Amino acid sequence: MKDPFPPCPEVIVRAVTPICETLGFTTLPKHFHEVIGAFFLYHFTNIYLSPLISPLLFPKTYRSFNKRNRINWDIHVVSLVQSTLICIISLYAMSVDQERSEMDAKQRVWGYTGLLGMTQAFGAGYFLWDLMVSTQYLNIFGPGLLAHAICALCVFSLGFRPFVNYYAPTFLLYELSSPFLNFHWFMDKLEMTGSTLQLVNGICLLVVFFSCRLVYGTYSSFRVGTDIYLAWQNPPHDIVEQGRTVPAWLALSYVTSNLILHFLNFYWFGKMIDALRRRFDSTNSTKGPSDKRGMTATEDEVSIEGTDLKVPAASTLHQGIVRQRK
């Protein structure tokens, strides 16, 4: 299926083609404007849009933030915008791209369509921005998020060879859990920690994170690994297809990056479960100060994708639900 976006201006294509061909990114010139456009969309949201809209929607909360919290808030707004947009694009590509649905194992490795290239470009544009921000604010988001940005950018850059374009929307659907992650963080800042709404959102976060990243992600990682292995072990014999082999470095780079991302997903999910377990296990022994509503204020923090989530004690959740029912 064709790329629904207007084509990249010819002057840009001519300018970037030599370096793209040197790097082996043969389809990147067609989508270079989309990569840069996505990058500046998220940069604009971070620098201008969020600081403009957030004080209007949440004047008391946003204006009370110190510099660190404002940076964190604005970046979470970008994450919310990006995850919503990229999931819509990915689901659209998976549902309407007939060429993609007809690809066999070889085409899943080497196949390319304009729509998949656009999806790849929007993902690469975000992870390029994410790498910049993760490096700039390493003290805020930590090495885990930086590693995530590096590996994700590596995976989506290799897609412009083209290489496993078929799986671009598949792995971008990891982002289905990100809106719930961001909402959880926003609720903490809006003094909704322990509320029924946050409890429901937290349950949705765990279910979607587990389903998309661990179950569907493990299945998809196995599929892409199998396809790459078969392409590597069975180079084409047709003279027309010579050169379409999978170099060991390419397979190793992609699979290693994918495994690191997959490990981070399991690690983050384990941190979430561990925080919840410790909260419920310590309910009877932990006595925290009461806040204005008479609710226990004890909580744990767990960093998931650079987001410090406050996990309230079980007693907090219970008391909050009881009070709201009254």
GROMACS .gro file of C-alpha atoms in nm:
model
  326
    1MET     CA    1   0.000   0.000   0.000
    2LYS     CA    2   0.124   0.348  -0.085
    3ASP     CA    3   0.238   0.599   0.173
    4PRO     CA    4  -0.066   0.822   0.240
    5PHE     CA    5   0.160   1.121   0.315
    6PRO     CA    6   0.286   1.354   0.040
    7PRO     CA    7   0.622   1.240  -0.102
    8CYS     CA    8   0.947   1.378   0.031
    9PRO     CA    9   1.058   1.690  -0.164
   10GLU     CA   10   1.300   1.595  -0.439
   11VAL     CA   11   1.567   1.836  -0.317
   12ILE     CA   12   1.574   1.659   0.021
   13VAL     CA   13   1.578   1.316  -0.143
   14ARG     CA   14   1.881   1.410  -0.355
   15ALA     CA   15   2.060   1.560  -0.055
   16VAL     CA   16   2.021   1.262   0.179
   17THR     CA   17   2.041   0.974  -0.070
   18PRO     CA   18   2.424   0.944  -0.081
   19ILE     CA   19   2.466   0.910   0.296
   20CYS     CA   20   2.158   0.686   0.324
   21GLU     CA   21   2.296   0.452   0.058
   22THR     CA   22   2.634   0.449   0.233
   23LEU     CA   23   2.461   0.342   0.555
   24GLY     CA   24   2.246   0.091   0.366
   25PHE     CA   25   1.918   0.268   0.445
   26THR     CA   26   1.783   0.253   0.091
   27THR     CA   27   1.421   0.343   0.170
   28LEU     CA   28   1.500   0.623   0.416
   29PRO     CA   29   1.513   0.902   0.152
   30LYS     CA   30   1.146   0.833   0.072
   31HIS     CA   31   1.052   0.883   0.439
   32PHE     CA   32   1.318   1.125   0.561
   33HIS     CA   33   1.065   1.410   0.585
   34GLU     CA   34   0.839   1.192   0.801
   35VAL     CA   35   1.119   1.104   1.042
   36ILE     CA   36   1.214   1.471   1.080
   37GLY     CA   37   0.847   1.577   1.091
   38ALA     CA   38   0.772   1.331   1.372
   39PHE     CA   39   1.083   1.444   1.562
   40PHE     CA   40   0.980   1.810   1.547
   41LEU     CA   41   0.616   1.728   1.627
   42TYR     CA   42   0.723   1.576   1.958
   43HIS     CA   43   0.983   1.846   2.020
   44PHE     CA   44   0.720   2.115   1.957
   45THR     CA   45   0.478   1.939   2.194
   46ASN     CA   46   0.745   1.925   2.463
   47ILE     CA   47   0.880   2.281   2.433
   48TYR     CA   48   0.569   2.479   2.336
   49LEU     CA   49   0.240   2.287   2.339
   50SER     CA   50   0.250   2.127   2.683
   51PRO     CA   51   0.379   2.442   2.862
   52LEU     CA   52   0.098   2.635   2.691
   53ILE     CA   53  -0.195   2.398   2.751
   54SER     CA   54  -0.105   2.241   3.086
   55PRO     CA   55  -0.133   2.566   3.292
   56LEU     CA   56  -0.476   2.624   3.137
   57LEU     CA   57  -0.606   2.277   3.225
   58PHE     CA   58  -0.430   2.235   3.560
   59PRO     CA   59  -0.325   2.585   3.672
   60LYS     CA   60  -0.270   2.511   4.040
   61THR     CA   61  -0.078   2.187   3.987
   62TYR     CA   62   0.141   2.287   3.694
   63ARG     CA   63   0.241   2.625   3.836
   64SER     CA   64   0.342   2.464   4.165
   65PHE     CA   65   0.599   2.239   3.994
   66ASN     CA   66   0.971   2.296   4.025
   67LYS     CA   67   1.183   2.278   3.709
   68ARG     CA   68   1.241   1.902   3.736
   69ASN     CA   69   0.871   1.822   3.770
   70ARG     CA   70   0.778   2.051   3.480
   71ILE     CA   71   1.029   1.875   3.257
   72ASN     CA   72   0.886   1.541   3.366
   73TRP     CA   73   0.526   1.654   3.311
   74ASP     CA   74   0.593   1.792   2.962
   75ILE     CA   75   0.775   1.476   2.855
   76HIS     CA   76   0.486   1.263   2.978
   77VAL     CA   77   0.250   1.475   2.768
   78VAL     CA   78   0.468   1.395   2.466
   79SER     CA   79   0.462   1.026   2.556
   80LEU     CA   80   0.082   1.033   2.577
   81VAL     CA   81   0.049   1.208   2.239
   82GLN     CA   82   0.303   0.978   2.074
   83SER     CA   83   0.165   0.651   2.209
   84THR     CA   84  -0.189   0.741   2.105
   85LEU     CA   85  -0.083   0.851   1.757
   86ILE     CA   86   0.152   0.562   1.684
   87CYS     CA   87  -0.098   0.299   1.799
   88ILE     CA   88  -0.362   0.446   1.566
   89ILE     CA   89  -0.114   0.443   1.276
   90SER     CA   90  -0.001   0.086   1.355
   91LEU     CA   91  -0.353  -0.053   1.386
   92TYR     CA   92  -0.446   0.122   1.061
   93ALA     CA   93  -0.146  -0.027   0.881
   94MET     CA   94  -0.219  -0.377   1.009
   95SER     CA   95  -0.586  -0.359   0.912
   96VAL     CA   96  -0.576  -0.198   0.565
   97ASP     CA   97  -0.238  -0.289   0.413
   98GLN     CA   98  -0.334  -0.586   0.196
   99GLU     CA   99   0.022  -0.632   0.070
  100ARG     CA  100   0.141  -0.679   0.427
  101SER     CA  101  -0.120  -0.942   0.505
  102GLU     CA  102  -0.012  -1.146   0.200
  103MET     CA  103   0.362  -1.152   0.284
  104ASP     CA  104   0.531  -1.489   0.327
  105ALA     CA  105   0.834  -1.557   0.550
  106LYS     CA  106   1.085  -1.417   0.300
  107GLN     CA  107   0.876  -1.105   0.237
  108ARG     CA  108   0.831  -1.051   0.610
  109VAL     CA  109   1.209  -1.006   0.623
  110TRP     CA  110   1.270  -0.813   0.299
  111GLY     CA  111   0.925  -0.683   0.206
  112TYR     CA  112   0.838  -0.315   0.194
  113THR     CA  113   0.528  -0.102   0.140
  114GLY     CA  114   0.489   0.274   0.154
  115LEU     CA  115   0.251   0.255   0.449
  116LEU     CA  116   0.487   0.034   0.648
  117GLY     CA  117   0.770   0.273   0.566
  118MET     CA  118   0.565   0.563   0.700
  119THR     CA  119   0.489   0.368   1.019
  120GLN     CA  120   0.860   0.293   1.053
  121ALA     CA  121   0.941   0.663   1.003
  122PHE     CA  122   0.706   0.785   1.275
  123GLY     CA  123   0.851   0.529   1.515
  124ALA     CA  124   1.209   0.626   1.427
  125GLY     CA  125   1.128   0.998   1.462
  126TYR     CA  126   0.998   0.945   1.814
  127PHE     CA  127   1.287   0.727   1.927
  128LEU     CA  128   1.533   0.982   1.784
  129TRP     CA  129   1.365   1.246   1.999
  130ASP     CA  130   1.353   1.002   2.290
  131LEU     CA  131   1.728   0.940   2.260
  132MET     CA  132   1.794   1.315   2.271
  133VAL     CA  133   1.575   1.365   2.579
  134SER     CA  134   1.702   1.052   2.759
  135THR     CA  135   2.059   1.173   2.712
  136GLN     CA  136   1.981   1.532   2.811
  137TYR     CA  137   1.792   1.429   3.125
  138LEU     CA  138   1.977   1.111   3.217
  139ASN     CA  139   1.971   1.218   3.584
  140ILE     CA  140   1.589   1.222   3.575
  141PHE     CA  141   1.501   0.915   3.369
  142GLY     CA  142   1.799   0.691   3.436
  143PRO     CA  143   2.005   0.448   3.224
  144GLY     CA  144   1.714   0.209   3.164
  145LEU     CA  145   1.524   0.456   2.950
  146LEU     CA  146   1.843   0.554   2.766
  147ALA     CA  147   1.910   0.188   2.682
  148HIS     CA  148   1.550   0.155   2.565
  149ALA     CA  149   1.587   0.458   2.335
  150ILE     CA  150   1.917   0.335   2.186
  151CYS     CA  151   1.788  -0.016   2.116
  152ALA     CA  152   1.453   0.104   1.979
  153LEU     CA  153   1.622   0.354   1.746
  154CYS     CA  154   1.860   0.081   1.629
  155VAL     CA  155   1.570  -0.154   1.551
  156PHE     CA  156   1.368   0.107   1.363
  157SER     CA  157   1.669   0.245   1.175
  158LEU     CA  158   1.759  -0.099   1.042
  159GLY     CA  159   1.407  -0.118   0.903
  160PHE     CA  160   1.503   0.129   0.629
  161ARG     CA  161   1.737  -0.123   0.457
  162PRO     CA  162   1.446  -0.239   0.429
  163PHE     CA  163   1.454  -0.511   0.693
  164VAL     CA  164   1.156  -0.673   0.872
  165ASN     CA  165   0.930  -0.377   0.785
  166TYR     CA  166   0.642  -0.619   0.834
  167TYR     CA  167   0.699  -0.614   1.210
  168ALA     CA  168   0.718  -0.235   1.253
  169PRO     CA  169   0.349  -0.188   1.349
  170THR     CA  170   0.359  -0.512   1.549
  171PHE     CA  171   0.626  -0.392   1.791
  172LEU     CA  172   0.494  -0.036   1.799
  173LEU     CA  173   0.179  -0.178   1.959
  174TYR     CA  174   0.389  -0.212   2.275
  175GLU     CA  175   0.282   0.150   2.316
  176LEU     CA  176  -0.077   0.045   2.393
  177SER     CA  177   0.020   0.033   2.760
  178SER     CA  178   0.183   0.379   2.761
  179PRO     CA  179  -0.137   0.589   2.792
  180PHE     CA  180  -0.230   0.400   3.111
  181LEU     CA  181   0.126   0.446   3.239
  182ASN     CA  182   0.109   0.820   3.177
  183PHE     CA  183  -0.239   0.855   3.326
  184HIS     CA  184  -0.117   0.679   3.642
  185TRP     CA  185   0.169   0.929   3.671
  186PHE     CA  186  -0.058   1.227   3.603
  187MET     CA  187  -0.300   1.110   3.874
  188ASP     CA  188  -0.015   1.104   4.125
  189LYS     CA  189   0.068   1.465   4.045
  190LEU     CA  190  -0.300   1.567   4.057
  191GLU     CA  191  -0.332   1.426   4.411
  192MET     CA  192  -0.544   1.132   4.298
  193THR     CA  193  -0.312   0.866   4.441
  194GLY     CA  194  -0.522   0.583   4.584
  195SER     CA  195  -0.844   0.693   4.411
  196THR     CA  196  -1.082   0.445   4.252
  197LEU     CA  197  -1.001   0.592   3.912
  198GLN     CA  198  -0.631   0.530   3.963
  199LEU     CA  199  -0.702   0.177   4.086
  200VAL     CA  200  -0.903   0.098   3.771
  201ASN     CA  201  -0.636   0.258   3.553
  202GLY     CA  202  -0.366   0.059   3.735
  203ILE     CA  203  -0.550  -0.268   3.669
  204CYS     CA  204  -0.583  -0.174   3.301
  205LEU     CA  205  -0.211  -0.089   3.294
  206LEU     CA  206  -0.111  -0.429   3.432
  207VAL     CA  207  -0.348  -0.620   3.200
  208VAL     CA  208  -0.251  -0.429   2.884
  209PHE     CA  209   0.121  -0.428   2.968
  210PHE     CA  210   0.115  -0.804   3.030
  211SER     CA  211  -0.097  -0.880   2.722
  212CYS     CA  212   0.077  -0.653   2.470
  213ARG     CA  213   0.438  -0.653   2.581
  214LEU     CA  214   0.485  -0.992   2.744
  215VAL     CA  215   0.237  -1.229   2.573
  216TYR     CA  216   0.200  -1.071   2.228
  217GLY     CA  217   0.556  -0.936   2.243
  218THR     CA  218   0.707  -1.277   2.321
  219TYR     CA  219   0.509  -1.438   2.041
  220SER     CA  220   0.611  -1.166   1.793
  221SER     CA  221   0.977  -1.181   1.899
  222PHE     CA  222   0.976  -1.556   1.839
  223ARG     CA  223   0.820  -1.505   1.495
  224VAL     CA  224   1.064  -1.236   1.383
  225GLY     CA  225   1.358  -1.436   1.519
  226THR     CA  226   1.242  -1.742   1.327
  227ASP     CA  227   1.196  -1.545   1.004
  228ILE     CA  228   1.542  -1.387   1.035
  229TYR     CA  229   1.703  -1.724   1.109
  230LEU     CA  230   1.537  -1.886   0.806
  231ALA     CA  231   1.645  -1.598   0.580
  232TRP     CA  232   2.000  -1.622   0.716
  233GLN     CA  233   2.020  -2.001   0.675
  234ASN     CA  234   1.859  -2.007   0.330
  235PRO     CA  235   2.018  -1.744   0.103
  236PRO     CA  236   1.850  -1.708  -0.239
  237HIS     CA  237   1.989  -1.906  -0.535
  238ASP     CA  238   1.820  -1.694  -0.800
  239ILE     CA  239   2.078  -1.460  -0.955
  240VAL     CA  240   1.822  -1.178  -0.954
  241GLU     CA  241   1.799  -1.201  -0.575
  242GLN     CA  242   2.171  -1.221  -0.505
  243GLY     CA  243   2.272  -0.986  -0.227
  244ARG     CA  244   1.944  -1.037  -0.043
  245THR     CA  245   2.107  -1.237   0.232
  246VAL     CA  246   2.103  -1.158   0.602
  247PRO     CA  247   2.454  -1.066   0.719
  248ALA     CA  248   2.542  -1.206   1.060
  249TRP     CA  249   2.598  -0.854   1.201
  250LEU     CA  250   2.252  -0.744   1.087
  251ALA     CA  251   2.076  -1.043   1.239
  252LEU     CA  252   2.279  -1.010   1.559
  253SER     CA  253   2.217  -0.634   1.589
  254TYR     CA  254   1.843  -0.667   1.542
  255VAL     CA  255   1.793  -0.973   1.760
  256THR     CA  256   2.015  -0.835   2.039
  257SER     CA  257   1.830  -0.502   2.044
  258ASN     CA  258   1.498  -0.683   2.041
  259LEU     CA  259   1.604  -0.907   2.330
  260ILE     CA  260   1.719  -0.608   2.537
  261LEU     CA  261   1.384  -0.436   2.482
  262HIS     CA  262   1.206  -0.759   2.572
  263PHE     CA  263   1.416  -0.800   2.887
  264LEU     CA  264   1.329  -0.443   2.992
  265ASN     CA  265   0.959  -0.521   2.951
  266PHE     CA  266   0.984  -0.823   3.182
  267TYR     CA  267   1.200  -0.625   3.424
  268TRP     CA  268   0.953  -0.334   3.441
  269PHE     CA  269   0.656  -0.568   3.482
  270GLY     CA  270   0.838  -0.748   3.762
  271LYS     CA  271   0.902  -0.414   3.933
  272MET     CA  272   0.532  -0.329   3.915
  273ILE     CA  273   0.426  -0.664   4.058
  274ASP     CA  274   0.694  -0.648   4.328
  275ALA     CA  275   0.582  -0.300   4.435
  276LEU     CA  276   0.220  -0.412   4.460
  277ARG     CA  277   0.318  -0.727   4.651
  278ARG     CA  278   0.527  -0.532   4.901
  279ARG     CA  279   0.247  -0.283   4.952
  280PHE     CA  280  -0.008  -0.552   5.032
  281ASP     CA  281   0.236  -0.756   5.242
  282SER     CA  282   0.326  -0.453   5.453
  283THR     CA  283  -0.029  -0.326   5.508
  284ASN     CA  284  -0.053  -0.458   5.863
  285SER     CA  285   0.296  -0.351   5.968
  286THR     CA  286   0.333  -0.010   5.800
  287LYS     CA  287   0.189   0.293   5.969
  288GLY     CA  288   0.207   0.609   5.762
  289PRO     CA  289   0.096   0.962   5.838
  290SER     CA  290  -0.257   1.051   5.743
  291ASP     CA  291  -0.331   1.311   5.481
  292LYS     CA  292  -0.617   1.564   5.485
  293ARG     CA  293  -0.873   1.300   5.388
  294GLY     CA  294  -0.773   1.066   5.669
  295MET     CA  295  -0.620   0.818   5.429
  296THR     CA  296  -0.294   0.636   5.492
  297ALA     CA  297  -0.027   0.811   5.286
  298THR     CA  298   0.227   0.532   5.265
  299GLU     CA  299   0.332   0.447   4.914
  300ASP     CA  300   0.607   0.287   4.709
  301GLU     CA  301   0.774   0.429   4.400
  302VAL     CA  302   0.870   0.211   4.107
  303SER     CA  303   1.040   0.339   3.792
  304ILE     CA  304   0.882   0.203   3.473
  305GLU     CA  305   1.016   0.347   3.146
  306GLY     CA  306   1.156   0.636   3.346
  307THR     CA  307   0.819   0.700   3.514
  308ASP     CA  308   0.820   0.692   3.893
  309LEU     CA  309   0.486   0.534   3.983
  310LYS     CA  310   0.353   0.576   4.334
  311VAL     CA  311   0.185   0.256   4.441
  312PRO     CA  312  -0.043   0.323   4.741
  313ALA     CA  313  -0.082   0.078   5.024
  314ALA     CA  314  -0.372  -0.166   5.007
  315SER     CA  315  -0.535   0.011   5.301
  316THR     CA  316  -0.520   0.338   5.109
  317LEU     CA  317  -0.702   0.189   4.812
  318HIS     CA  318  -0.963   0.027   5.033
  319GLN     CA  319  -1.032   0.341   5.236
  320GLY     CA  320  -1.049   0.553   4.921
  321ILE     CA  321  -1.309   0.325   4.764
  322VAL     CA  322  -1.516   0.317   5.084
  323ARG     CA  323  -1.514   0.696   5.116
  324GLN     CA  324  -1.621   0.743   4.753
  325ARG     CA  325  -1.907   0.498   4.795
  326LYS     CA  326  -2.032   0.700   5.091
   0.00000   0.00000   0.00000
